[in-house]
Short mmCIF file of C-alpha atoms in Angstrom, two decimals:
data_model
loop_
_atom_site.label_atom_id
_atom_site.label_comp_id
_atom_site.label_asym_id
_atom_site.label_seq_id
_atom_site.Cartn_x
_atom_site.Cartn_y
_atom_site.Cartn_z
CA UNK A 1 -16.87 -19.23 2.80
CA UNK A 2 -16.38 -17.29 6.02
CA UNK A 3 -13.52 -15.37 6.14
CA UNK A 4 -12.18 -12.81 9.18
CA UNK A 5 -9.73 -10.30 7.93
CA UNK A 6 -7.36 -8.88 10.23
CA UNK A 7 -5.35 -5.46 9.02
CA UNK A 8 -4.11 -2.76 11.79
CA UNK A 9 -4.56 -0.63 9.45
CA UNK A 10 -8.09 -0.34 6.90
CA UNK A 11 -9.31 2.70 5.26
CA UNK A 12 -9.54 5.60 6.17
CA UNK A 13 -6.30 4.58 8.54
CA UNK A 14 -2.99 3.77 7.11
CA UNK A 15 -1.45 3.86 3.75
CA UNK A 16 0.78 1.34 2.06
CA UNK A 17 -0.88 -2.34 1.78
CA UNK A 18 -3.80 -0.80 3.81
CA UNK A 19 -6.01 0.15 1.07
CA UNK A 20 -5.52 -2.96 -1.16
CA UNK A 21 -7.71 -5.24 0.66
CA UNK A 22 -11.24 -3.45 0.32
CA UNK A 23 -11.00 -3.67 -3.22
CA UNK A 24 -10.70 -7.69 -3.05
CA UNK A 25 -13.65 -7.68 -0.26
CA UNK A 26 -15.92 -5.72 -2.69
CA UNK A 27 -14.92 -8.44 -5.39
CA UNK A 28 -15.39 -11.32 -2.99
CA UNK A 29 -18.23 -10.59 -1.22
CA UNK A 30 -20.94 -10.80 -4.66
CA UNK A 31 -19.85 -14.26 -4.92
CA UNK A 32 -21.37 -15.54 -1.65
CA UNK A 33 -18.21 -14.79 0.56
CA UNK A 34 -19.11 -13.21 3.84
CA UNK A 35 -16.15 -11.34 5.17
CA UNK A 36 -15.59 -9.73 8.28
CA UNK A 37 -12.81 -6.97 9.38
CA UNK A 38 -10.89 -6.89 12.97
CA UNK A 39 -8.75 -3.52 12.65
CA UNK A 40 -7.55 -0.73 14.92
CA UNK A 41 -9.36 2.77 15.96
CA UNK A 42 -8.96 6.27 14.88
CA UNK A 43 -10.52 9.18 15.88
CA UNK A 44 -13.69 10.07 14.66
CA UNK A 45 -14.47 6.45 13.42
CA UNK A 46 -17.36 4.32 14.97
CA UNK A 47 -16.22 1.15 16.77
CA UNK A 48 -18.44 -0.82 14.52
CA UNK A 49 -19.81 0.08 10.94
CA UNK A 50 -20.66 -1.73 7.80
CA UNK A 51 -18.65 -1.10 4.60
CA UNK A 52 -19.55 -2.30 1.29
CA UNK A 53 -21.42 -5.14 2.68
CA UNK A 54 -18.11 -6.10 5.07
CA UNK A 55 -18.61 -5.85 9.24
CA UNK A 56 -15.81 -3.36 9.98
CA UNK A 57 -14.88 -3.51 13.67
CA UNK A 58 -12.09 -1.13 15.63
CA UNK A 59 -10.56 -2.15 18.68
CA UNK A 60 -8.96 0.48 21.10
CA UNK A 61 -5.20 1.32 20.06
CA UNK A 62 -4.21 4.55 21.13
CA UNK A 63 -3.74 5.98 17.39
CA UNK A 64 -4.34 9.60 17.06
CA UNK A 65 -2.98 9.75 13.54
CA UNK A 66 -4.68 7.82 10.45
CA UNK A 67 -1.26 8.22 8.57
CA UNK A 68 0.83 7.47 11.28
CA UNK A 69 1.49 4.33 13.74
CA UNK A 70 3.99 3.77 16.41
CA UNK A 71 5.21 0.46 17.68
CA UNK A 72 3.29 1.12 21.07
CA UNK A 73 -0.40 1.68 18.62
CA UNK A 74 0.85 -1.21 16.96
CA UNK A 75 1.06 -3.72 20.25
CA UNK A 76 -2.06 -2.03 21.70
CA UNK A 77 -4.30 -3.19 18.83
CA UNK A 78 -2.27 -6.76 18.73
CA UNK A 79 -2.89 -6.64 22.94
CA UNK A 80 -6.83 -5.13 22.50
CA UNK A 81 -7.67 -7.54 19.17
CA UNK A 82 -7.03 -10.98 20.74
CA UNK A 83 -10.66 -11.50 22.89
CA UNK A 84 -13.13 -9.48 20.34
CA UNK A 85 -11.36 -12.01 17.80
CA UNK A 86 -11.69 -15.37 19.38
CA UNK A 87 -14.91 -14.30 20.63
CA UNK A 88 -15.86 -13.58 16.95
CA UNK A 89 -14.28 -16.58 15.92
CA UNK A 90 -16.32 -18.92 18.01
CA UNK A 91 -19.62 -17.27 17.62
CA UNK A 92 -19.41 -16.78 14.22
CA UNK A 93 -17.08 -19.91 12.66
CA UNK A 94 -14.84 -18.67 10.12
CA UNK A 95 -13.47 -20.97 7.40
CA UNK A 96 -10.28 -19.24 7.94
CA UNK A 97 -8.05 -15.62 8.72
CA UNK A 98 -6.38 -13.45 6.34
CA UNK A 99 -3.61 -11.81 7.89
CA UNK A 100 -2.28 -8.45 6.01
CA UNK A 101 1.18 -7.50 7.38
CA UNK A 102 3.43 -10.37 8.96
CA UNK A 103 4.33 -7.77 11.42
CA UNK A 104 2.50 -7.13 13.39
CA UNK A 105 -1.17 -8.21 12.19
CA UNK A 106 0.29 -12.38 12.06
CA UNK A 107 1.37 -12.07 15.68
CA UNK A 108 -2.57 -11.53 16.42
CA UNK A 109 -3.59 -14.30 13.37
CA UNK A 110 -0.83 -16.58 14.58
CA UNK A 111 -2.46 -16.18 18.14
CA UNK A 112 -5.45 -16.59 17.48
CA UNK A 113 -5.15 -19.55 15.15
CA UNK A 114 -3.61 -21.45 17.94
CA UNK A 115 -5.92 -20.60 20.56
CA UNK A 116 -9.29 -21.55 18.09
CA UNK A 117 -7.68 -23.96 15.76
CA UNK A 118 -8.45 -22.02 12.63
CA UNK A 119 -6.14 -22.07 9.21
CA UNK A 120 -4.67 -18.36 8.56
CA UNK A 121 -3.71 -17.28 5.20
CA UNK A 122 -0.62 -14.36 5.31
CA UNK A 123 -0.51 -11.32 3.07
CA UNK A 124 3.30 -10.08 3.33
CA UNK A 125 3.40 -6.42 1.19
CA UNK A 126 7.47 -4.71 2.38
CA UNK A 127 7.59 -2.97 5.88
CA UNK A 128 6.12 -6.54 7.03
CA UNK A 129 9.75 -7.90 5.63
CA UNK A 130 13.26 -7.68 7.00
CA UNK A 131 15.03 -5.31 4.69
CA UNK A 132 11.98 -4.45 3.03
CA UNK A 133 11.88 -0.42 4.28
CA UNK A 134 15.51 -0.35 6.32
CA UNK A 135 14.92 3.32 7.12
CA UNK A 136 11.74 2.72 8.67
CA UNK A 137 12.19 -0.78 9.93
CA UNK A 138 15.39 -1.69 9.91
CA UNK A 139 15.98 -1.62 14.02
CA UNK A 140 13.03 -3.30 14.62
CA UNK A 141 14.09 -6.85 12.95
CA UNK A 142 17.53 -6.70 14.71
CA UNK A 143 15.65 -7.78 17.71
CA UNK A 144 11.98 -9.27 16.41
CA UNK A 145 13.19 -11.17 13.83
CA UNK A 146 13.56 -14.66 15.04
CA UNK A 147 10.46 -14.60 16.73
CA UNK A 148 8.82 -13.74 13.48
CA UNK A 149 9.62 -16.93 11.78
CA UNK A 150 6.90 -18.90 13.87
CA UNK A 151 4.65 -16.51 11.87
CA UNK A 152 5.24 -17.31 8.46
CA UNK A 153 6.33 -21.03 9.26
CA UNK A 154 2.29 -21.65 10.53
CA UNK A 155 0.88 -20.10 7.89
CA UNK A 156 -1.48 -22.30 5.65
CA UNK A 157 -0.36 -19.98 3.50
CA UNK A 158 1.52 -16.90 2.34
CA UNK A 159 1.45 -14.23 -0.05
CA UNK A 160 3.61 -11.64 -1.20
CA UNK A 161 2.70 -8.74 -3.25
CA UNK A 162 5.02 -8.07 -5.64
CA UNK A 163 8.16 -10.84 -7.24
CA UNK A 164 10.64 -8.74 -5.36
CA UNK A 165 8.68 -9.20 -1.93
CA UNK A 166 8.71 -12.31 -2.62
CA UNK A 167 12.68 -13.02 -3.42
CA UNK A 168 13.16 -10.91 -0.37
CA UNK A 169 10.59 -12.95 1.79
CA UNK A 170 12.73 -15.64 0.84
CA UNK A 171 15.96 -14.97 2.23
CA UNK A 172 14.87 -14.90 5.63
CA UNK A 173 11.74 -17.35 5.48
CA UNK A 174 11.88 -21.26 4.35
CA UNK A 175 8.21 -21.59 3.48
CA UNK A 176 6.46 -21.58 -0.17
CA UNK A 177 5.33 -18.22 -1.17
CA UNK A 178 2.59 -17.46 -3.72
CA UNK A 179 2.52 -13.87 -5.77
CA UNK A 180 -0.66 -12.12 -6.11
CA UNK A 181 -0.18 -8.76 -6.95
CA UNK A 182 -2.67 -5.50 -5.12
CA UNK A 183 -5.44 -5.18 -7.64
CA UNK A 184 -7.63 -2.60 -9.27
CA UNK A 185 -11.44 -2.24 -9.92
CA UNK A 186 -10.83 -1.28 -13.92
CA UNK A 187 -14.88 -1.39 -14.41
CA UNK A 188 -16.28 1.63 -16.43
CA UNK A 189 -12.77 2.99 -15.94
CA UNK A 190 -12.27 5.99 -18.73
CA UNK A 191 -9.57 6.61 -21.16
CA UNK A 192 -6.62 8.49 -20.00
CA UNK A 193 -7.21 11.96 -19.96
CA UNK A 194 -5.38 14.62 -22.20
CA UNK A 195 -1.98 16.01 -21.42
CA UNK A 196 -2.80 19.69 -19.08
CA UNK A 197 -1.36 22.82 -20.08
CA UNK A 198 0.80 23.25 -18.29
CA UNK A 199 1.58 19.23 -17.55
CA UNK A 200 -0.30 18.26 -14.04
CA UNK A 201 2.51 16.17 -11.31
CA UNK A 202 1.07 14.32 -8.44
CA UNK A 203 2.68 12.43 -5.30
CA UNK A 204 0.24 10.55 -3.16
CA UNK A 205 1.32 8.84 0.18
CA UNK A 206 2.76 9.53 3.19
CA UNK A 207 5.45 12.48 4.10
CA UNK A 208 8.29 9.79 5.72
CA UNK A 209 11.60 9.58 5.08
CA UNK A 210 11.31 6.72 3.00
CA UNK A 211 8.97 8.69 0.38
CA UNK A 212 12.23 10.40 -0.67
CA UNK A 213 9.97 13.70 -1.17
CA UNK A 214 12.70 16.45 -0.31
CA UNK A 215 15.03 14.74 -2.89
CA UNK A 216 11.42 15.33 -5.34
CA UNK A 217 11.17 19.04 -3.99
CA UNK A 218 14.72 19.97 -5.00
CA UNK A 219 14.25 18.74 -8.31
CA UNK A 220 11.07 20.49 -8.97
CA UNK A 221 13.62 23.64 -7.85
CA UNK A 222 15.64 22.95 -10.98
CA UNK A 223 12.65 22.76 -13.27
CA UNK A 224 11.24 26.05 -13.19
CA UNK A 225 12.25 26.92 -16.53
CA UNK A 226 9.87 24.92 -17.82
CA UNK A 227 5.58 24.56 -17.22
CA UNK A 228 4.06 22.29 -14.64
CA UNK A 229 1.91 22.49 -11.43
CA UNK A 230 2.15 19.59 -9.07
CA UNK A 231 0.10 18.17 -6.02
CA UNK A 232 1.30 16.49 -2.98
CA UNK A 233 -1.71 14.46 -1.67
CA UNK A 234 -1.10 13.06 2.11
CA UNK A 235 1.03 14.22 5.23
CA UNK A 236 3.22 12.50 7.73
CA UNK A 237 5.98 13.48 9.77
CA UNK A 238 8.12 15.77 7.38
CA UNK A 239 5.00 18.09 6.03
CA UNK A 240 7.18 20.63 7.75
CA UNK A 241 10.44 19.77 6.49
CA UNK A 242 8.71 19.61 2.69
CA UNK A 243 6.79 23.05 3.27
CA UNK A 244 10.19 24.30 3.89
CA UNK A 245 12.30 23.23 0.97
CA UNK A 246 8.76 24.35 -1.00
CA UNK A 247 9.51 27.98 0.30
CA UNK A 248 13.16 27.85 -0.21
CA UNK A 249 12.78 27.15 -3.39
CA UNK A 250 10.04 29.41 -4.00
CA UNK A 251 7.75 26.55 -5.41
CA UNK A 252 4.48 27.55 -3.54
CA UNK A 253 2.61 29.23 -6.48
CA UNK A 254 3.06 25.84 -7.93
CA UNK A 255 3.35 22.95 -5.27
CA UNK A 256 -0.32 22.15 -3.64
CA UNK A 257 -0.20 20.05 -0.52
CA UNK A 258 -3.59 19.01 -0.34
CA UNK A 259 -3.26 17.45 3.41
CA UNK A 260 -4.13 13.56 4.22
CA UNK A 261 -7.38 12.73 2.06
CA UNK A 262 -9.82 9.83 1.76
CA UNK A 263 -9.07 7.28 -0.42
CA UNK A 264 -11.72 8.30 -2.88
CA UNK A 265 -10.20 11.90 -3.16
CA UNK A 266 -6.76 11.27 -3.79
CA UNK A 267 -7.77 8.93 -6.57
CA UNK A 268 -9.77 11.46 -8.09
CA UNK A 269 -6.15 14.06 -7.88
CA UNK A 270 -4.87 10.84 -9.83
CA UNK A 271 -7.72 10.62 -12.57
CA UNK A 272 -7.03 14.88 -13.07
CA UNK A 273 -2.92 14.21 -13.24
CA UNK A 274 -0.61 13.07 -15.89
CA UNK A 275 2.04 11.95 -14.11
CA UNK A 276 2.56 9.86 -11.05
CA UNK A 277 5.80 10.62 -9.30
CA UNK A 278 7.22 8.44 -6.67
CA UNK A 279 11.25 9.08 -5.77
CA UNK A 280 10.92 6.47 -3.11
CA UNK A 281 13.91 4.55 -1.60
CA UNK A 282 11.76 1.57 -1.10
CA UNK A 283 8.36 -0.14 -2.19
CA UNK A 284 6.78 -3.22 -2.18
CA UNK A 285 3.85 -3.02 -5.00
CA UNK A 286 2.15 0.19 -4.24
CA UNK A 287 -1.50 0.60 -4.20
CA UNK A 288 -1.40 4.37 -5.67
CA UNK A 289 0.63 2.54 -8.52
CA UNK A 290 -1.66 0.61 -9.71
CA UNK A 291 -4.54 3.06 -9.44
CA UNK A 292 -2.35 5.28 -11.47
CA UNK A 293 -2.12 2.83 -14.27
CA UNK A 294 -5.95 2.64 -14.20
CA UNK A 295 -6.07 5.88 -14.50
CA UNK A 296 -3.45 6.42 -17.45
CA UNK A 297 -0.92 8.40 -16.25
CA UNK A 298 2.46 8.66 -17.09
CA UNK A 299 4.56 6.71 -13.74
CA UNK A 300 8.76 8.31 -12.79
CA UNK A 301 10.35 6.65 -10.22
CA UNK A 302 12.55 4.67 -8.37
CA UNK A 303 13.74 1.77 -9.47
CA UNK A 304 13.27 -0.21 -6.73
CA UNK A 305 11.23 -3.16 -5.16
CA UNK A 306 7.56 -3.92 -6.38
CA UNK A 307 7.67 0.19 -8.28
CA UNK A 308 10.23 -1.26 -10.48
CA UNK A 309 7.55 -3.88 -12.01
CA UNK A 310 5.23 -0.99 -12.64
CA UNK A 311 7.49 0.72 -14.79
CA UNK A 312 8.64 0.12 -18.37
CA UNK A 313 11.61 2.30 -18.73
CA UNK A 314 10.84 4.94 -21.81
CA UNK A 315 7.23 2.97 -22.48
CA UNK A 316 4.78 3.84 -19.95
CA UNK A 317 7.55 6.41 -17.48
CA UNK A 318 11.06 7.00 -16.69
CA UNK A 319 13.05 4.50 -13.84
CA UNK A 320 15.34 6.11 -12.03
CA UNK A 321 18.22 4.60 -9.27
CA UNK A 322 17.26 5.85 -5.55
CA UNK A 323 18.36 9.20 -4.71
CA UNK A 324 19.63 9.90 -8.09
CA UNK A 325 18.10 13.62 -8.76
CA UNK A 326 19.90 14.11 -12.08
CA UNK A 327 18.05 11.17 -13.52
CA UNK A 328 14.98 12.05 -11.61
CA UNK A 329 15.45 16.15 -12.84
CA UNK A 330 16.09 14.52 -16.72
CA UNK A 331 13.04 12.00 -16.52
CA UNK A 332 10.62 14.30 -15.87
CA UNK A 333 12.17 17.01 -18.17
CA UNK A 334 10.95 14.62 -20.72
CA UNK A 335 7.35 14.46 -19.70
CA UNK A 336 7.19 18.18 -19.48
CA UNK A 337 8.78 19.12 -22.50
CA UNK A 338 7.50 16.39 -24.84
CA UNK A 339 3.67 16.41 -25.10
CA UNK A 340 3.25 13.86 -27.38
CA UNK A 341 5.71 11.24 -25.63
CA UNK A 342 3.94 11.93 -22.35
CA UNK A 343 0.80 10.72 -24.10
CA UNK A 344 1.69 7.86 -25.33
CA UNK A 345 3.08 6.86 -22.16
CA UNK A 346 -0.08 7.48 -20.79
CA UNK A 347 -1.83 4.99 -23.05
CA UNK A 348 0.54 2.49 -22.34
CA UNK A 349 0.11 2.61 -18.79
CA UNK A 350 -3.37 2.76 -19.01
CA UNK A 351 -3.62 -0.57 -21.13
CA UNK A 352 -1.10 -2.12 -19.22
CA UNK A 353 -2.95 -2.25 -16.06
CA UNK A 354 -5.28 -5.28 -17.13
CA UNK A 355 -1.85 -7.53 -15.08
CA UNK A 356 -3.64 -5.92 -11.99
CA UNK A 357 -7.56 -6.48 -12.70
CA UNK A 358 -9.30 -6.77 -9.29
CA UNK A 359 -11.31 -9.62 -10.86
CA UNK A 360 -8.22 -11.37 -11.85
CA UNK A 361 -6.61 -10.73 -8.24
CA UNK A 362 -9.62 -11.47 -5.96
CA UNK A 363 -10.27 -15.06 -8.05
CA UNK A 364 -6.48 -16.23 -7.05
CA UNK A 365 -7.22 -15.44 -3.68
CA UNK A 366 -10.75 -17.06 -3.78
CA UNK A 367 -8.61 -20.51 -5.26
CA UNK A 368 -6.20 -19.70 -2.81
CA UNK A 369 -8.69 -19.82 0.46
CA UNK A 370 -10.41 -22.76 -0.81
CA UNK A 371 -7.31 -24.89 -1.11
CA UNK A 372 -6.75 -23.77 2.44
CA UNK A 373 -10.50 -24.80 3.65
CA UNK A 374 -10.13 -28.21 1.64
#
């Protein structure tokens, strides 16, 4: 099966839903799929490269940022993407396109499909979804929203990421909508490390409002009675705000920010951490989630959206409401203080990410395509 993916955003760009699609390439492409990537440019990346046995190609968007696109990036890759697809389309014959993001990746898919009469299967992880990230998104859908419904209405298919992207999905969209969760590679993984001395924190994503990471900062403020050292791995538009609450608070002997990293390097901060903290306001299922479940570590968080599913309050972490920094300060006061609790929440997350095999992940989206094809 022939299959052209189209995400705005693909590693090393973006964050998010970005990163979860490589991972079901690499699982895809041993089993005689040939894949094939239409994305967006960054600096510093070649037009045209080959990635794990996947054609990677870049088209012209104005993006300066890999953590960081604006709706203008966003229509110049949808504007730039149309002719290098169809022209890849009819030259090379796809079975079919995989969309990532209804917004604004199935404007391009929906597009395209109509101009080469090809099937397109849609990926819908949050921002993608009215109400998903209202901070972010929210004045965006007052005015795109109806025209989005062609979008997921001529879809052969659609996916959401997570049950709760789903149930939202639904609300706005009458059209059937499958689950398949973001997936993980958990081959040769090893076994959760020990708990550090002093305990090791670790946020990885980007520095936006809806990251809650201030609300994180001032809490870490109120725990310096007892031992930790924590990493911040990414950046975004608040790195100053956060450097600033760091100082106030005189956290910089113990806060490292590490800057925006590759993929492989902020999983390795993961594999050397115990626990995964995300204070986030909203989430569909996040990738760094899942890899920290791989990884066994310890998860506190929001409860909210897809995060809430990754969480088993007082088994694997600590679920908190958003914005709630008492129960955020208290949850992690447990991990700290309680070595032995931390690691058996460790091993529980670290078993309990076989629901997220890559294996398991990339075959429902292998039965998916070919019920699409048939």
């Amino acid at each position: 099966m022939r299959i052209l993916v189209l995400n705005f955003e693909y590693p090393p760009v973006g964050g998010g839903g970005g990163p979860a699609a490589p991972g079901v390439f690499r699982a895809l492409t041993p089993r005689g799929h040939e894949l094939r990537v239409l994305t967006s440019s960054a600096p510093g990346l070649p037009q045209v490269e080959i990635v794990d046995g996947v054609s990677v190609r870049r088209v012209m968007s104005g993006r300066r940022s890999l953590y960081r696109a604006t709706l203008p990036i966003m229509s110049a890759y949808l504007i730039n993407g149309f002719l290098p697809g169809r022209r890849w389309i009819r030259e090379w014959k796809p079975d079919l396109l995989h969309a990532h993001f209804a917004v604004p990746t199935g404007v391009l898919a929906r597009s395209l499909a109509r101009s080469t009469r090809t099937p397109y299967v849609l990926t819908a992880h949050l921002g993608d979804i009215p109400g998903g990230v209202p901070e972010k998104t929210g004045r965006w859908f007052r005015w795109i929203h109806p025209w989005t419904r062609a979008i997921w209405r001529d879809a052969a298919a659609v996916v959401a990421v997570s049950h709760y992207s789903r149930n939202l999905s639904l609300r706005h969209y009458d059209v059937p909508i499958e689950v398949i969760p973001n997936g993980v590679d958990l081959a040769g993984r090893p076994r959760p490390s020990p708990v550090g001395a002093p305990p090791r924190l670790v946020f990885v994503g980007r520095f936006q409002p809806q990251k809650n990471l201030l609300t994180l900062v001032d809490v870490l403020g109120r725990l310096r009675d007892v031992a930790w050292r924590c990493t911040l791995v990414g950046d975004g538009p608040l790195r100053l705000a956060v450097e600033d609450r760091i100082r106030l608070h005189g956290l910089s002997d113990r806060v490292t920010l590490t800057g925006w990293l590759s993929p492989e390097a902020a999983r390795s901060h993961l594999s050397n951490s115990d626990v995964l903290v995300m204070p986030s306001l909203s989430e569909g299922l996040p990738v760094v989630g899942i890899q920290a479940l791989a990884a066994g570590l310890a998860m506190v968080g929001s409860r909210v959206g897809g995060l809430a599913e990754l969480i088993e309050d007082g088994v694997n972490g600590r679920s908190c409401p958003p914005e709630d920094g008492a129960c955020l300060e208290a949850a992690l006061r447990v991990c700290l203080t309680r070595p032995d609790q931390l690691a058996a929440m460790k091993e529980r997350s670290w078993r309990s990410a076989v629901r997220y095999d890559l294996d398991t992940v990339s075959q429902s989206y292998e039965a998916l395509f070919q019920r699409v094809v048939t």
